[in-house]
Amino acid sequence: MPSSLIQKYMRLSHLPTIWCPGCGHGILMRDVAQAIENTGLPRHKVCIVSGIGCSSRAAGYMDFSTIHTTHGRAIAFATGIKITRPDLHVIVITGDGDAAAIGGNHLIHAARRNIDLTVVVFNNNIYGMTGGQYSPSTPTGEFGTTAPYGNIDRPFDIARLAAGAGATYTARGTAYHVNETIEAIQNGIEHTGFSLIDCYSVCPTYYGRKNKKGNSINLLQWQREHGVTTKRAAQMNGSLPEGTYLVGTLTQDKLPEYTAQYQKIIDKCQEEKR
Ligand code: SF4
Ligand code: MG
């Protein structure tokens, strides 16, 4: 992370992070900080909410109004904050397990309501902090401590899940594609409505080791080789090679935002009281 971003946005007393050497979460946290910087928003207008897991440590390191909540409930806390302070830009930093397993119900209903939150998923395809259990985004056939013979579940594509539930901005980021990921997070913050940026992270300690995929460099190389930016995809007329995935904006829509609708109800009630 550039030292200017560290000085400006990190709680220096909390550094260094507890993340393992080679973890992708530090890169993604930098992307969130850079995206906030690019929006020009003053610090006091940004609130960062996290749940539980390796990803969710980010809220402790970032020097904003932050809240590190309970497992799976980050979006529920963020909803409460946004309803009471619609002027704030509320960013949720969560993991694949936190967002799509324990917090799956909060995720789909916040998306359905189109409440103006920006959810950034640090998706490492596994439960890192609790010891490498398979998660809702572990690919079929891959391994975790709770899937020693291979995972038989089909994984969620968390961005598609959110879009299907009603999110009005979805995007894919990765730890490798820094510029595209920063742009997607910035788009999400500037978008009015529920936005989710599903960012592939790298977890060499559990996901890489359990699946014999090598170290952090090997995992980042895989992201480079399989991620196709929307710019490149446009040159391919949208037909992606087998086994690759799109990086950048996936879906975008303009629909009424929840807190604005809620304010109309408040106004109506107050009108009737007079
Ligand atoms: Fe990162 Fe994995 Fe280590 Fe957690 S366990 S800090 S996700 S490398
Ligand atoms: Mg995870």
Coordinates of C-alpha atoms and ligand atoms in Angstrom, one line a residue:
M1 CA 0.0 0.0 0.0
P2 CA 1.4 3.5 -0.8
S3 CA 2.6 5.1 2.4
S4 CA 0.4 8.2 1.7
L5 CA -2.7 5.8 1.9
I6 CA -1.3 4.1 5.0
Q7 CA -0.7 7.5 6.8
K8 CA -4.1 8.8 5.8
Y9 CA -6.4 5.9 6.2
M10 CA -4.8 3.2 8.5
R11 CA -4.7 3.0 12.3
L12 CA -1.0 2.9 12.6
S13 CA -1.1 1.6 16.2
H14 CA -2.9 -1.5 14.9
L15 CA -0.3 -2.4 12.3
P16 CA 1.2 -4.8 11.2
T17 CA -1.9 -6.8 10.3
I18 CA -2.3 -10.3 11.6
W19 CA -2.9 -11.6 8.1
C20 CA -0.5 -14.4 6.9
P21 CA 2.4 -13.4 4.6
G22 CA 1.0 -13.6 1.0
C23 CA -2.6 -13.2 2.0
G24 CA -4.6 -11.2 -0.6
H25 CA -6.7 -9.4 2.0
G26 CA -4.1 -6.6 2.4
I27 CA -4.2 -5.9 -1.3
L28 CA -8.0 -5.7 -1.2
M29 CA -8.0 -3.5 1.9
R30 CA -5.7 -1.1 0.0
D31 CA -8.1 -1.2 -3.0
V32 CA -11.0 -0.1 -0.6
A33 CA -8.8 2.7 0.8
Q34 CA -7.8 3.9 -2.7
A35 CA -11.4 3.7 -3.9
I36 CA -12.5 5.9 -1.0
E37 CA -9.6 8.3 -1.8
N38 CA -10.7 8.5 -5.4
T39 CA -14.3 9.4 -4.5
G40 CA -13.0 12.4 -2.5
L41 CA -15.4 11.7 0.3
P42 CA -14.4 13.2 3.7
R43 CA -13.5 10.5 6.3
H44 CA -16.5 11.4 8.5
K45 CA -18.9 10.5 5.8
V46 CA -17.7 7.0 5.5
C47 CA -18.5 4.1 7.9
I48 CA -17.0 0.7 7.6
V49 CA -18.8 -2.4 8.9
S50 CA -17.4 -5.9 9.1
G51 CA -18.5 -9.3 10.3
I52 CA -16.2 -12.1 11.5
G53 CA -13.4 -13.8 9.7
C54 CA -9.9 -12.9 8.3
S55 CA -11.5 -10.4 6.0
S56 CA -13.4 -8.6 8.7
R57 CA -10.2 -7.6 10.5
A58 CA -10.0 -4.8 7.9
A59 CA -12.5 -2.7 9.9
G60 CA -10.0 -2.7 12.8
Y61 CA -7.1 -1.5 10.6
M62 CA -9.0 1.3 8.7
D63 CA -9.2 4.7 10.4
F64 CA -12.9 5.6 9.8
S65 CA -16.0 5.2 11.9
T66 CA -15.8 1.4 12.0
I67 CA -17.7 -1.4 13.6
H68 CA -16.5 -5.0 13.8
T69 CA -19.8 -7.0 14.4
T70 CA -20.9 -10.6 14.8
H71 CA -20.6 -13.5 12.4
G72 CA -22.8 -13.0 9.4
R73 CA -24.5 -9.9 10.7
A74 CA -22.4 -7.1 9.1
I75 CA -25.2 -6.3 6.6
A76 CA -27.8 -6.2 9.3
F77 CA -25.8 -3.7 11.4
A78 CA -25.0 -1.7 8.2
T79 CA -28.7 -1.5 7.4
G80 CA -29.4 0.0 10.8
I81 CA -26.7 2.5 10.4
K82 CA -27.8 3.5 6.9
I83 CA -31.5 3.9 8.0
T84 CA -30.6 6.2 10.8
R85 CA -27.8 8.1 9.0
P86 CA -28.7 8.0 5.2
D87 CA -26.0 10.7 4.7
L88 CA -23.2 8.2 5.4
H89 CA -21.6 6.0 2.8
V90 CA -21.7 2.6 4.5
I91 CA -19.2 0.1 3.3
V92 CA -19.4 -3.6 4.4
I93 CA -16.2 -5.7 4.3
T94 CA -17.1 -9.3 4.6
G95 CA -15.9 -12.8 3.6
D96 CA -17.5 -15.5 1.5
G97 CA -18.6 -17.5 4.6
D98 CA -19.7 -14.4 6.5
A99 CA -21.6 -13.0 3.5
A100 CA -23.1 -16.0 1.8
A101 CA -23.5 -18.7 4.5
I102 CA -24.1 -17.3 8.0
G103 CA -25.2 -13.9 6.6
G104 CA -26.8 -15.2 3.4
N105 CA -30.3 -14.2 4.5
H106 CA -29.2 -10.6 5.3
L107 CA -27.4 -10.4 2.0
I108 CA -30.4 -11.4 -0.2
H109 CA -32.9 -9.2 1.7
A110 CA -30.6 -6.1 1.7
A111 CA -30.2 -6.6 -2.1
R112 CA -33.9 -7.0 -2.5
R113 CA -34.6 -3.8 -0.7
N114 CA -31.9 -2.0 -2.7
I115 CA -30.6 -0.2 0.4
D116 CA -27.6 2.0 -0.4
L117 CA -24.8 -0.1 1.0
T118 CA -21.5 -1.1 -0.7
V119 CA -20.6 -4.7 0.1
V120 CA -17.0 -5.7 -0.6
V121 CA -16.5 -9.5 -0.3
F122 CA -13.0 -10.6 0.3
N123 CA -13.7 -14.0 -1.2
N124 CA -10.9 -16.6 -0.5
N125 CA -13.1 -19.6 -1.3
I126 CA -12.6 -21.0 2.2
Y127 CA -13.0 -20.3 5.9
G128 CA -9.6 -19.0 6.8
M129 CA -9.8 -17.8 10.3
T130 CA -11.5 -20.9 11.7
G131 CA -9.1 -23.4 10.1
G132 CA -9.9 -24.1 6.4
Q133 CA -13.4 -25.4 6.3
Y134 CA -15.1 -25.3 2.9
S135 CA -17.3 -22.3 2.3
P136 CA -20.2 -21.5 0.0
S137 CA -17.7 -20.4 -2.7
T138 CA -15.4 -23.4 -2.5
P139 CA -15.5 -24.9 -6.1
T140 CA -17.0 -28.4 -6.4
G141 CA -14.3 -31.1 -6.0
E142 CA -11.9 -28.9 -4.1
F143 CA -10.7 -29.6 -0.6
G144 CA -11.1 -28.1 2.9
T145 CA -10.6 -29.4 6.4
T146 CA -14.3 -30.4 6.4
A147 CA -14.1 -31.7 2.8
P148 CA -11.1 -34.1 3.0
Y149 CA -12.5 -36.2 0.0
G150 CA -13.5 -33.2 -2.0
N151 CA -16.5 -30.8 -1.8
I152 CA -19.7 -32.1 -3.4
D153 CA -21.6 -28.8 -3.1
R154 CA -22.0 -26.5 -6.0
P155 CA -20.5 -23.0 -5.2
F156 CA -22.3 -19.8 -5.2
D157 CA -21.2 -17.1 -7.6
I158 CA -21.8 -14.4 -4.9
A159 CA -22.0 -11.5 -7.5
R160 CA -24.7 -13.4 -9.4
L161 CA -26.5 -14.3 -6.2
A162 CA -26.7 -10.6 -5.3
A163 CA -27.8 -9.6 -8.7
G164 CA -30.5 -12.2 -8.7
A165 CA -31.7 -11.0 -5.3
G166 CA -32.0 -7.4 -6.6
A167 CA -28.6 -5.7 -6.2
T168 CA -28.5 -2.8 -8.6
Y169 CA -24.7 -2.8 -9.0
T170 CA -22.5 -5.9 -9.0
A171 CA -18.9 -6.4 -10.0
R172 CA -16.0 -8.8 -9.8
G173 CA -12.6 -7.8 -8.5
T174 CA -9.5 -9.9 -7.7
A175 CA -6.3 -9.4 -5.7
Y176 CA -4.4 -9.4 -8.9
H177 CA -6.5 -6.9 -10.9
V178 CA -5.8 -3.9 -8.7
N179 CA -6.9 -1.1 -11.0
E180 CA -10.2 -2.8 -12.1
T181 CA -11.0 -3.7 -8.5
I182 CA -10.4 -0.1 -7.3
E183 CA -12.6 1.2 -10.1
A184 CA -15.4 -1.3 -9.3
I185 CA -15.3 -0.4 -5.5
Q186 CA -15.4 3.2 -6.4
N187 CA -18.4 2.6 -8.7
G188 CA -20.1 0.7 -5.9
I189 CA -19.6 3.6 -3.5
E190 CA -20.8 6.2 -6.0
H191 CA -23.8 4.1 -7.0
T192 CA -27.1 4.8 -5.2
G193 CA -28.5 1.4 -4.2
F194 CA -27.2 -1.9 -3.1
S195 CA -23.9 -2.7 -4.6
L196 CA -21.7 -5.8 -4.2
I197 CA -18.2 -6.3 -5.4
D198 CA -17.2 -9.9 -5.2
C199 CA -13.4 -9.8 -4.9
Y200 CA -11.4 -13.0 -5.3
S201 CA -8.7 -13.0 -2.7
V202 CA -5.8 -15.5 -2.2
C203 CA -5.4 -17.6 0.9
P204 CA -2.1 -19.5 0.6
T205 CA -2.3 -20.8 4.1
Y206 CA -5.5 -22.9 3.8
Y207 CA -7.1 -22.7 0.3
G208 CA -3.7 -22.9 -1.5
R209 CA -2.2 -25.6 0.8
K210 CA -5.4 -27.8 1.0
N211 CA -5.8 -27.7 -2.8
K212 CA -2.1 -28.0 -3.7
K213 CA -2.3 -24.7 -5.6
G214 CA 1.0 -23.4 -4.4
N215 CA 2.0 -20.1 -2.8
S216 CA 0.6 -16.6 -3.1
I217 CA 2.4 -16.0 -6.4
N218 CA 0.9 -19.1 -8.0
L219 CA -2.6 -18.1 -6.8
L220 CA -2.2 -14.6 -8.2
Q221 CA -0.9 -16.0 -11.4
W222 CA -4.0 -18.1 -11.7
Q223 CA -6.1 -15.0 -11.2
R224 CA -4.1 -13.2 -14.0
E225 CA -4.5 -16.1 -16.4
H226 CA -8.3 -16.7 -15.8
G227 CA -9.6 -13.2 -15.2
V228 CA -10.8 -11.3 -18.3
T229 CA -11.3 -7.6 -17.8
T230 CA -14.5 -6.1 -19.3
K231 CA -12.3 -4.1 -21.6
R232 CA -10.7 -7.3 -23.0
A233 CA -14.0 -9.1 -23.1
A234 CA -15.4 -6.3 -25.3
Q235 CA -12.7 -7.0 -27.9
M236 CA -13.7 -10.7 -27.8
N237 CA -17.4 -9.8 -28.5
G238 CA -18.3 -10.9 -25.0
S239 CA -17.6 -14.6 -25.6
L240 CA -15.2 -15.7 -22.8
P241 CA -12.9 -18.7 -23.1
E242 CA -14.0 -21.7 -21.1
G243 CA -12.9 -21.6 -17.5
T244 CA -12.4 -17.8 -17.4
Y245 CA -14.4 -15.2 -15.6
L246 CA -15.2 -11.5 -16.1
V247 CA -13.4 -8.8 -14.0
G248 CA -15.1 -5.4 -13.7
T249 CA -18.7 -4.3 -13.7
L250 CA -21.2 -7.2 -14.2
T251 CA -24.6 -5.6 -13.7
Q252 CA -25.9 -2.1 -13.2
D253 CA -29.5 -0.9 -12.8
K254 CA -31.3 2.2 -11.5
L255 CA -34.2 1.5 -9.1
P256 CA -35.7 3.3 -6.0
E257 CA -33.4 3.2 -3.0
Y258 CA -34.7 2.0 0.3
T259 CA -33.8 4.8 2.7
A260 CA -35.3 7.3 0.2
Q261 CA -38.5 5.3 0.1
Y262 CA -38.5 5.0 3.9
Q263 CA -38.2 8.8 4.2
K264 CA -41.3 9.2 2.1
I265 CA -43.2 7.0 4.6
I266 CA -41.9 9.2 7.5
D267 CA -42.9 12.3 5.7
K268 CA -46.4 10.9 5.1
C269 CA -46.9 10.0 8.7
Q270 CA -45.7 13.4 9.9
E271 CA -48.1 15.1 7.4
E272 CA -51.0 13.0 8.8
K273 CA -50.2 14.0 12.4
R274 CA -50.4 17.7 11.7
Ligands
SF4_1 FE1 -5.3 -14.7 4.7 FE2 -5.9 -17.3 4.6 FE3 -4.1 -16.4 6.4 FE4 -6.7 -15.8 6.6 S1 -5.8 -17.8 6.8 S2 -5.0 -14.4 6.9 S3 -7.3 -15.6 4.5 S4 -3.9 -16.4 4.2
MG2 MG -13.5 -16.9 3.4

